[in-house]
Short mmCIF file of C-alpha atoms and ligand atoms in Angstrom, two decimals:
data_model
loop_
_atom_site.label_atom_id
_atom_site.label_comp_id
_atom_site.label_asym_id
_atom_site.label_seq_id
_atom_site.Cartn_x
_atom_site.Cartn_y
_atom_site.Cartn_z
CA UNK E 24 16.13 -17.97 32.31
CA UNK E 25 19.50 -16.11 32.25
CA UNK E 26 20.95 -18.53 29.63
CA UNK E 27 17.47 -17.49 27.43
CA UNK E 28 18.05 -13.91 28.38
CA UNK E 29 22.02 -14.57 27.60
CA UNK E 30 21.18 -15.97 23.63
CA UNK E 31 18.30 -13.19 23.45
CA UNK E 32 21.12 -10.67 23.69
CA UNK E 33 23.34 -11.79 21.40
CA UNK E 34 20.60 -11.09 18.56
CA UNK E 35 20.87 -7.30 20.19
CA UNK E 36 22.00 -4.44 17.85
CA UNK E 37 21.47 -6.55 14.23
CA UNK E 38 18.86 -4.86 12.84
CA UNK E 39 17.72 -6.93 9.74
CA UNK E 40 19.76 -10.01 10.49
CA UNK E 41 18.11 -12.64 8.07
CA UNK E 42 18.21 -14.94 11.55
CA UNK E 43 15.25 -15.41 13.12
CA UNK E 44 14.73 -14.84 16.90
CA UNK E 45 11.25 -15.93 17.38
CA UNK E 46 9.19 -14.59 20.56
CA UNK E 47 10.81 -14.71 23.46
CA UNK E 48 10.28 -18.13 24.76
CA UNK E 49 8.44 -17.39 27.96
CA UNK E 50 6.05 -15.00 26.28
CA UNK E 51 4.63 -17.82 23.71
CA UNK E 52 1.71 -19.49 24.88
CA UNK E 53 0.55 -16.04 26.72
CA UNK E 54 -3.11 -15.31 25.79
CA UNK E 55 -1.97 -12.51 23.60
CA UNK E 56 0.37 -13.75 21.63
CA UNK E 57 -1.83 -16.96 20.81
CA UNK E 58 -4.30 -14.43 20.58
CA UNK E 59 -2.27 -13.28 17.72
CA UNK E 60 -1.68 -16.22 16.16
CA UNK E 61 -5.48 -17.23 16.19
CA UNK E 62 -4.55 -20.20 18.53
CA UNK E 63 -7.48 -20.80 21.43
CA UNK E 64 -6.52 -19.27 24.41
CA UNK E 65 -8.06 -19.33 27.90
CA UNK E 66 -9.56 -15.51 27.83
CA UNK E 67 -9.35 -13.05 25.29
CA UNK E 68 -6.39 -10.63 26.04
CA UNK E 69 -6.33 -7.42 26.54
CA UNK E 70 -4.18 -4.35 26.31
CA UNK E 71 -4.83 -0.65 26.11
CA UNK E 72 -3.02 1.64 23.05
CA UNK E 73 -1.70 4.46 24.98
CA UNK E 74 -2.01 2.61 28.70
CA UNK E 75 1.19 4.06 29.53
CA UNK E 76 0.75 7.66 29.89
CA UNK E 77 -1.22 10.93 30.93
CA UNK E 78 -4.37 8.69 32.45
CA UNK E 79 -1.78 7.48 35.78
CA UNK E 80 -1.01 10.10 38.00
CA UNK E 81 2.08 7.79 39.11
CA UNK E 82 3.21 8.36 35.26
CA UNK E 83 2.69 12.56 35.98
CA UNK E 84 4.79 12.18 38.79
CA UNK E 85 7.38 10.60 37.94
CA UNK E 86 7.53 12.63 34.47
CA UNK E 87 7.51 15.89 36.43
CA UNK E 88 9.96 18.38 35.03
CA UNK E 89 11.33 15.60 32.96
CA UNK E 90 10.81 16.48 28.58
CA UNK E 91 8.52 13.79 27.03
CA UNK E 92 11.67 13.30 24.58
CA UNK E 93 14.12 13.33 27.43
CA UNK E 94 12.05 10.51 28.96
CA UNK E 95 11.84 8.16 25.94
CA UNK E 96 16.07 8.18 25.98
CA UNK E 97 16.05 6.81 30.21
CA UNK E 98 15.89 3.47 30.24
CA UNK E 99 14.98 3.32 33.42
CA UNK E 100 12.60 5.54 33.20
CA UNK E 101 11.51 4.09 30.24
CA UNK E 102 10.92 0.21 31.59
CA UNK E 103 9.03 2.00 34.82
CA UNK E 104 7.00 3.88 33.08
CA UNK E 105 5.96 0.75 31.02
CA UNK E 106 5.35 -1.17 33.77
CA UNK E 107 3.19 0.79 35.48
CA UNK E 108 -0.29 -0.05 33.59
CA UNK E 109 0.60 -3.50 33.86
CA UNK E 110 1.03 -3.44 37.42
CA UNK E 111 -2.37 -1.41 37.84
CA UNK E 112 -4.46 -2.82 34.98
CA UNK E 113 -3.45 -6.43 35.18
CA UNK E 114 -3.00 -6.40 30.99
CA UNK E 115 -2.19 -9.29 29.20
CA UNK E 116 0.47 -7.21 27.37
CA UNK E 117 3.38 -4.28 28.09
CA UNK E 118 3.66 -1.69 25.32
CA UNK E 119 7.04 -0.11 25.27
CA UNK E 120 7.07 3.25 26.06
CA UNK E 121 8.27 5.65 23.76
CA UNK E 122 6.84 7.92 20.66
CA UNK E 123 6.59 7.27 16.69
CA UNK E 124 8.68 10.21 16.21
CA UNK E 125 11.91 9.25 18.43
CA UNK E 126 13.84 7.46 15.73
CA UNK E 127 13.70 11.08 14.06
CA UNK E 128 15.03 12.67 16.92
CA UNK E 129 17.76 9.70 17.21
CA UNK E 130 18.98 11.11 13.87
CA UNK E 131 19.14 14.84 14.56
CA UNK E 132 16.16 16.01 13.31
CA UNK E 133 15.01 19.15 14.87
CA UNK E 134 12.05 18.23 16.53
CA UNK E 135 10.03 18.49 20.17
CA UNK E 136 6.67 17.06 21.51
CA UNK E 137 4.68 20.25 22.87
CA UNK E 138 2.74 19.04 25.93
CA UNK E 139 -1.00 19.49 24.79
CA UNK E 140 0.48 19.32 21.33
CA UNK E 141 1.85 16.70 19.50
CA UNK E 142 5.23 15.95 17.58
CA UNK E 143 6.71 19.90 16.01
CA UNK E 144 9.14 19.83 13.22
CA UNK E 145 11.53 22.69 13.09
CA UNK E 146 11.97 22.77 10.00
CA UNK E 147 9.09 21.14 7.60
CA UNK E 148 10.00 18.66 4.54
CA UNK E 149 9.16 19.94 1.48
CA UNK E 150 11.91 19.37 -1.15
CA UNK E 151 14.32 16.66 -2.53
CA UNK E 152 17.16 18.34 -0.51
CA UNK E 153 15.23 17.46 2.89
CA UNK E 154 15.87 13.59 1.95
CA UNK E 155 19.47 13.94 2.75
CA UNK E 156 19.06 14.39 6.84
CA UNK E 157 16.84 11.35 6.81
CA UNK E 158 19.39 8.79 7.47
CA UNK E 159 18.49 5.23 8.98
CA UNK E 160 19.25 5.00 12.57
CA UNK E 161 22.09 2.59 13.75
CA UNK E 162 21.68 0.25 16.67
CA UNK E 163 23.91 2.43 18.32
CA UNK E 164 21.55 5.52 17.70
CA UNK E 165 18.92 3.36 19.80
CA UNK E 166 21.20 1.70 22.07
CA UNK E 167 18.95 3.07 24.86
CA UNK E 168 16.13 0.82 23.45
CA UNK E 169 18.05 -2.15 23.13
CA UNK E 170 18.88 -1.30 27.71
CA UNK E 171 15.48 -0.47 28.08
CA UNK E 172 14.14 -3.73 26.44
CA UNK E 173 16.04 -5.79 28.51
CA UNK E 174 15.30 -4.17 31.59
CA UNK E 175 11.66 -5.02 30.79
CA UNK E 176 12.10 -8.48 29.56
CA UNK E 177 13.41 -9.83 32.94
CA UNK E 178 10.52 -7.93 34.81
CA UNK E 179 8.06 -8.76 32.88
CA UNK E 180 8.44 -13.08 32.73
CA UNK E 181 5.74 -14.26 30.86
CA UNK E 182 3.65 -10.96 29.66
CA UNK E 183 4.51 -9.92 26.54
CA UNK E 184 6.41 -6.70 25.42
CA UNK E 185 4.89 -5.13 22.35
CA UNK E 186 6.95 -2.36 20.62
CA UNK E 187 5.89 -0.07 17.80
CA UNK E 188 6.64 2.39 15.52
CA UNK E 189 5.23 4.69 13.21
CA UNK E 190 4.00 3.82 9.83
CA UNK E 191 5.80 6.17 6.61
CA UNK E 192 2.65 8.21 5.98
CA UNK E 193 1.85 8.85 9.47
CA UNK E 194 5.29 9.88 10.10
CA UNK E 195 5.17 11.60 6.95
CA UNK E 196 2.19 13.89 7.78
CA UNK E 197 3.97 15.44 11.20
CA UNK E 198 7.49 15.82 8.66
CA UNK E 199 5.54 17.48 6.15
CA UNK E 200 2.67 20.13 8.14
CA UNK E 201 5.21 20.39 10.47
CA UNK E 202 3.18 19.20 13.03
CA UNK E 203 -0.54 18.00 13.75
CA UNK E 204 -3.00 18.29 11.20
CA UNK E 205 -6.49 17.77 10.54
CA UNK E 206 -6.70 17.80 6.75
CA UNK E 207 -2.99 16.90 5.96
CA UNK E 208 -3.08 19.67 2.88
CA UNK E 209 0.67 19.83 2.65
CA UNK E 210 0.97 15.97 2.93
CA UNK E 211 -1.83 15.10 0.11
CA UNK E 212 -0.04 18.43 -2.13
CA UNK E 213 3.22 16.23 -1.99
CA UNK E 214 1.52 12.93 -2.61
CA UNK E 215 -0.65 13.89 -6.00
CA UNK E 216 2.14 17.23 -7.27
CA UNK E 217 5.12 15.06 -6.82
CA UNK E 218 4.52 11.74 -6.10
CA UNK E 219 8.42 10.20 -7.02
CA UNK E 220 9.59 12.69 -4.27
CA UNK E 221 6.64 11.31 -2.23
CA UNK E 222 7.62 7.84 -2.40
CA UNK E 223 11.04 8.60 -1.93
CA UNK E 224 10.29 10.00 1.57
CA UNK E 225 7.77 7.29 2.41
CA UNK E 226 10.36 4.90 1.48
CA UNK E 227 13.08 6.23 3.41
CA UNK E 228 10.80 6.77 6.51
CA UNK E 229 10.27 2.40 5.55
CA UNK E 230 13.60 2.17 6.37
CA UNK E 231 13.78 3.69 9.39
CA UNK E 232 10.83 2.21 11.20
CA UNK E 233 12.55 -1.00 10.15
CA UNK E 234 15.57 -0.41 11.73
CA UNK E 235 13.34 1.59 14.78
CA UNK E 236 11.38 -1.55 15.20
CA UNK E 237 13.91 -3.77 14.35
CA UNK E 238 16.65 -2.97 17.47
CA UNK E 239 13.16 -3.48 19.66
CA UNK E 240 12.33 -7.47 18.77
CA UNK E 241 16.41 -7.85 18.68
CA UNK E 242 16.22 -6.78 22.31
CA UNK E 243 13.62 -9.04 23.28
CA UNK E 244 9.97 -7.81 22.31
CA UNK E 245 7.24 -10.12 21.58
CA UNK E 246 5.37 -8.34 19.19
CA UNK E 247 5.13 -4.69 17.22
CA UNK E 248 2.28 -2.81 16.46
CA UNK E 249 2.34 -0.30 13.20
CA UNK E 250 1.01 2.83 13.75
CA UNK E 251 -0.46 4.51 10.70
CA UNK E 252 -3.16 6.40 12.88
CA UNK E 253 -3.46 9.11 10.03
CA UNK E 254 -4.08 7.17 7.20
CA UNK E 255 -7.99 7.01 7.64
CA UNK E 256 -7.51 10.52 5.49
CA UNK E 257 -7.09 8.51 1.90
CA UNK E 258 -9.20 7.06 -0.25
CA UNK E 259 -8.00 3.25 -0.69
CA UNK E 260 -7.00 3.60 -3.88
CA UNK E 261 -4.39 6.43 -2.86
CA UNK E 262 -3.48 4.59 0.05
CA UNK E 263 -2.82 1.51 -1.90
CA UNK E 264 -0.92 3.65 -4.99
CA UNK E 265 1.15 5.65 -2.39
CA UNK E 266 1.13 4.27 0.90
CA UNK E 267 0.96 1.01 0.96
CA UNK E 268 4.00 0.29 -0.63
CA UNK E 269 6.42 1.35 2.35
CA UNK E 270 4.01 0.24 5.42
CA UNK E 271 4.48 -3.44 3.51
CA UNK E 272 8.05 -2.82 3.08
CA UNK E 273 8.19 -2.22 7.01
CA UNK E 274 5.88 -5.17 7.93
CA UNK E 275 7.94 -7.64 5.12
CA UNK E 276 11.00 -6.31 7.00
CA UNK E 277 10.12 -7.46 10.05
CA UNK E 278 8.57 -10.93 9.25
CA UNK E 279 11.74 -12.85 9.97
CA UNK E 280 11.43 -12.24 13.60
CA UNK E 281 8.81 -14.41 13.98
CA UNK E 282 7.02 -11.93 15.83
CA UNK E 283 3.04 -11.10 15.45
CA UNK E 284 3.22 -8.17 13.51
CA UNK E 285 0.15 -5.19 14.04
CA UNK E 286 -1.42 -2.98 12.12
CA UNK E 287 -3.23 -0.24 13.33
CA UNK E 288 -5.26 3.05 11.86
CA UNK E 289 -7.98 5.54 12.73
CA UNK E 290 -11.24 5.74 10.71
CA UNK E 291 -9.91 3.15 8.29
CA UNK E 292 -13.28 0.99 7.88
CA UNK E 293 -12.77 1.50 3.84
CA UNK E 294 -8.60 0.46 4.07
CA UNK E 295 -9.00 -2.54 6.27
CA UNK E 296 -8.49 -5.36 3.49
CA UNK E 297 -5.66 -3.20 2.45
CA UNK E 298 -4.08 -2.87 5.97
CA UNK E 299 -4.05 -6.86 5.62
CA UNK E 300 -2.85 -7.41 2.67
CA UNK E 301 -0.01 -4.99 3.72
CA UNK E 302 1.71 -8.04 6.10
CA UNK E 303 -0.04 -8.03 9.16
CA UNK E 304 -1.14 -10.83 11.23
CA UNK E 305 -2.97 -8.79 13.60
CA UNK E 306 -5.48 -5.86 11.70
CA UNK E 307 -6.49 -2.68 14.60
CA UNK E 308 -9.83 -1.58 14.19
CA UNK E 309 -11.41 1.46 15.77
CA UNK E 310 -15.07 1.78 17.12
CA UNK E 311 -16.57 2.56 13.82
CA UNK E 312 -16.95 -0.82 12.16
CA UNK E 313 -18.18 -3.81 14.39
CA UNK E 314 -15.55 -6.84 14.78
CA UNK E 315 -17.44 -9.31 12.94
CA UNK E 316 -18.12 -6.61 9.76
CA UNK E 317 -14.11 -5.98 10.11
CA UNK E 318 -13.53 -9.33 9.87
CA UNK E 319 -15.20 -9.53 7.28
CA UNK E 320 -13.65 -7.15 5.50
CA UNK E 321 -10.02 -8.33 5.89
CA UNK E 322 -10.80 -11.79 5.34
CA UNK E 323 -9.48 -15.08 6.27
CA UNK E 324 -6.25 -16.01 8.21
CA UNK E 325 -5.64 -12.76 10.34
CA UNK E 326 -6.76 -11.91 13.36
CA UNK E 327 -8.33 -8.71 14.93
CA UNK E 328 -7.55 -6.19 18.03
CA UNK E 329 -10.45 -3.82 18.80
CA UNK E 330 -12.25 -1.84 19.15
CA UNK E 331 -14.21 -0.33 22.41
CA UNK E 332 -15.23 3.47 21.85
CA UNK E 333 -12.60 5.67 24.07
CA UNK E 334 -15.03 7.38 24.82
CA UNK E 335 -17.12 5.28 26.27
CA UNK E 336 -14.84 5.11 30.00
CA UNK E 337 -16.81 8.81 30.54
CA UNK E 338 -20.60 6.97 30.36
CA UNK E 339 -21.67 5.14 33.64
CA UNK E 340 -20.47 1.85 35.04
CA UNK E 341 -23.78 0.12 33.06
CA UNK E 342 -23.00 1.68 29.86
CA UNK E 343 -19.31 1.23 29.97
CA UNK E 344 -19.95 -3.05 31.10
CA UNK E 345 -22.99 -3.18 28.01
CA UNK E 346 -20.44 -1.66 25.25
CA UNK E 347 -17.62 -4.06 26.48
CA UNK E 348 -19.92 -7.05 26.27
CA UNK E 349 -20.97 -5.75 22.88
CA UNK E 350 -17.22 -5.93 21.70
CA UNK E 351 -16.74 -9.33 22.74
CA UNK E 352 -20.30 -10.68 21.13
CA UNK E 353 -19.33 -9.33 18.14
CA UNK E 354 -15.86 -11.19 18.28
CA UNK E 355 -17.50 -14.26 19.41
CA UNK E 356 -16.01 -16.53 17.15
CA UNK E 357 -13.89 -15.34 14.86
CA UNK E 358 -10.47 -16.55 14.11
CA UNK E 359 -8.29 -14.00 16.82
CA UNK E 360 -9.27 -11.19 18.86
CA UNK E 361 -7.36 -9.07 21.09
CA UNK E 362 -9.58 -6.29 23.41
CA UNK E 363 -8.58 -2.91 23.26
CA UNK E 364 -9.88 0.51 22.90
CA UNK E 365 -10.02 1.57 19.59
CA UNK E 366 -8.17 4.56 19.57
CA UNK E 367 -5.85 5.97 22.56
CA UNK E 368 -7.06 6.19 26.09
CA UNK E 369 -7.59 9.79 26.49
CA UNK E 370 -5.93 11.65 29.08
CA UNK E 371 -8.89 12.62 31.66
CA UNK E 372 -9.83 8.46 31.47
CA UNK E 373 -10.50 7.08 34.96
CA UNK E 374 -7.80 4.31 35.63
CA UNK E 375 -10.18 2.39 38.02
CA UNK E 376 -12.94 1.78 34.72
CA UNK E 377 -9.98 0.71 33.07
CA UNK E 378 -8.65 -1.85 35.62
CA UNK E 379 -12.68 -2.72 36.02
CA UNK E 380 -12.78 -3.34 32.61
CA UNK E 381 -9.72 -5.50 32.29
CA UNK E 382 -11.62 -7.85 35.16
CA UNK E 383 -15.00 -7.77 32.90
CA UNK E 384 -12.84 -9.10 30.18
CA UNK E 385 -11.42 -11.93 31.39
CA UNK E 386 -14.76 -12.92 33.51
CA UNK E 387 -16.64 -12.59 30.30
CA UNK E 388 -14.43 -14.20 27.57
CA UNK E 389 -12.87 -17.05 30.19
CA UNK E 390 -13.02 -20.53 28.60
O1 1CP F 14 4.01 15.01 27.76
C1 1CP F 14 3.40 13.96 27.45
O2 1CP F 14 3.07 13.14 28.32
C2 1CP F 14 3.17 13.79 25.99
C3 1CP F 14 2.04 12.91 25.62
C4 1CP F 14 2.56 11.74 24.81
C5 1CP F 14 2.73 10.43 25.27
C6 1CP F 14 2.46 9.87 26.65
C7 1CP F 14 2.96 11.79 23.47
C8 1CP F 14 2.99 12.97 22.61
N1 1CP F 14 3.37 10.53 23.11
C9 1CP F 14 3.24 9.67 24.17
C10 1CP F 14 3.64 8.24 24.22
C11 1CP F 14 3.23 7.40 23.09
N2 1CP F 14 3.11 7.78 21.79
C12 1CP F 14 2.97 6.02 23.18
C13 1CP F 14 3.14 5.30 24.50
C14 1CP F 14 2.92 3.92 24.70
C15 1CP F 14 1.47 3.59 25.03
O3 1CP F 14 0.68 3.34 24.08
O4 1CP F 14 1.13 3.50 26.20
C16 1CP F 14 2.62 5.59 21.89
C17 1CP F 14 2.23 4.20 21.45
C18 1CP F 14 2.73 6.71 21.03
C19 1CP F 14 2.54 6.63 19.58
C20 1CP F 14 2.10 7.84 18.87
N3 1CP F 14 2.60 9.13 18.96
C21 1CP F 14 1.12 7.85 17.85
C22 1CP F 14 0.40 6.63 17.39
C23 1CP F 14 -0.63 6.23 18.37
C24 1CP F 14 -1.90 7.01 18.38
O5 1CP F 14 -2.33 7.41 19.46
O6 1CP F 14 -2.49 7.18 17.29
C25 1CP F 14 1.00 9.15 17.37
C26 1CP F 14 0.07 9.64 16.29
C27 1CP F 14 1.94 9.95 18.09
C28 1CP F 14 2.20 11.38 17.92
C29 1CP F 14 1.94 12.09 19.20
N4 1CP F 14 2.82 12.11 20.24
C30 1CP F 14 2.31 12.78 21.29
C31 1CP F 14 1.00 13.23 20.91
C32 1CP F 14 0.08 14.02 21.77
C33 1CP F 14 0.78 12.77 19.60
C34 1CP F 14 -0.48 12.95 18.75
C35 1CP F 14 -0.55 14.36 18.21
C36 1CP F 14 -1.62 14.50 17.12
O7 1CP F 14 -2.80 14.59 17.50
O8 1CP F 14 -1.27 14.52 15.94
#
């Protein structure tokens, strides 16, 4: 184990080194990453987006007083606050807890995350001359990652550690409004009135989610989810003229990990095939389209991670254990699926329905 751990860290801080690492050895024939690879498996995994967070009152406590941004750069803090949902949900996978916009931060931008909020930017992007304080992050930028990763490798032994990042449009949107949005106005006024600056910026934000998710699988995660939760707001062919582009320049990036690479959206039923064809192995679906209509969509040769309403945790016991067993019927079958909400768990959720519905699960899906 410490000789594994030993050559896993020598990979640490070479960001885009054409060698491959592979998933870390003990994490390989876990349910989620064969999950992933559309390999059987023995139940069908399953991990919450957003399990680390608001919804544990152990995660409140020990955040007390302590800046959301602050936290992410603790790697101590970091690795606990990861392991926490795995300890009370019994998940078949960590995700590394952090944000989409810390890279930015890493880099000076002027940036918080207002509690109740979301991500503010200072000082919006809106010109050519904004490009210049976008620099990619070194390894030494993130080295806190790279401590924070290995503190969670040797807890976690066999369950995998999935890290993430933001995709360049998502990240783009909070850069642009300055914050959240609901119609993106600013962003889509940038992408059709001056699309080469545009591309520019979505191509620069490629870069640094590379290098962001990158020092993460160097360090010893299993996986990475992309986050483009925003780009359900375009019409496929915009996201595939302006978009898509950079996400597959941040997925192609990535591919010589070896890793399962994720790819994840909000009220993306029309962009599915797209999100695909992007590079992922792995396409996120939320509770809008049914798994087997998804999988339809994308086509052969990936697999799927979806897609229980959030929602749903607030309905009774009954209603909550009929919409779970819905998910998994309309999985039965197909080539890969990996259980999960399909959006974030919201803050007020009840952990116990969460940890019940873990169980249900694995009773359920067990082969
Ligand atoms: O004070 C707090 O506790 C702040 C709340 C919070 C938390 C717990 C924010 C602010 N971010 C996070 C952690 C976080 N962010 C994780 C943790 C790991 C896990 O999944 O358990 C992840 C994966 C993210 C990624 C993230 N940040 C996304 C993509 C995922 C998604 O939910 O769509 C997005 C869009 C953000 C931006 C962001 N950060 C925080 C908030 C409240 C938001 C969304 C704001 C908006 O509505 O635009």
């Amino acid at each position: 184990m410490s000789e594994e751990r030993g050559a896993r860290n020598s990979q640490a801080g070479s960001p885009g080194s054409a060698e491959a690492v592979g998933v870390r050895a003990a994490t390989a024939q876990s349910a989620f990453i064969r999950a992933c690879r559309r390999e059987p498996v023995p139940h069908t995994p399953v991990w919450f987006m957003r399990q680390a967070g608001r919804a544990l009152p152990e995660y409140r406590k020990l955040r007390e007083g302590v800046p959301m941004l602050t936290s992410c750069t603790i790697p101590e803090m970091v690795a606990e606050i990861t392991l926490q949902p795995v300890r009370r949900y019994g998940v078949d996978a960590a995700i590394y807890f952090s944000d989409i916009v810390v890279p930015l931060k890493a880099i000076g931008i002027d940036l918080d995350i207002k509690p109740g909020v979301g991500p503010v930017i200072e000082k919006p992007f809106r010109t050519e001359a904004d490009l210049e304080r976008l620099r990619v992050p070194t390894p030494d930028d993130l080295s806190f990652i790279t401590e924070a990763v290995r503190i969670l490798t040797a807890e976690l032994g066999p369950t995998p550690l999935i890290g993430f990042g933001g995709a360049p449009f998502t990240l783009a949107s909070y850069l642009i409004e300055g914050g959240p949005s609901r119609s993106y106005e600013q962003t889509k006024a940038m992408m059709y009135g001056a699309p080469q600056l545009f591309a520019a910026l979505l191509d620069r934000l490629a870069d640094i989610t590379a290098a962001f998710l990158s020092v993460q699988l160097s360090a010893g995660a299993s996986a990475v989810q992309l986050f483009d939760s925003w780009a359900g707001a375009l019409a496929p062919v915009d996201y595939r003229t302006h978009v898509m582009p950079a996400s597959a320049k941040v997925l192609a990036a990535v591919a010589h990990f070896g890793a399962p690479r994720l790819h994840f959206g909000v009220g993306t039923g029309e962009l599915l095939a797209l999100m695909g064809e992007a590079g992922a192995d792995v396409v996120g679906v939320d509770w809008r389209v049914p798994l087997d209509e998804a999988a339809r969509r994308i086509g052969p040769g990936k697999a799927v991670q979806g897609n229980l309403d959030p929602a749903v945790v607030f309905a009774p016991w009954e209603a909550v254990d009929a919409a779970t067993r819905r998910v998994l019927r309309d999985a039965d079958g197909l080539e890969g699926h990996v259980f999960n909400l399909g959006h974030g768990v919201g803050p007020q959720t009840d952990p116990d329905v969460l940890a019940r519905i873990v169980e249900l699960v694995h009773e359920v899906s067990a082969r």
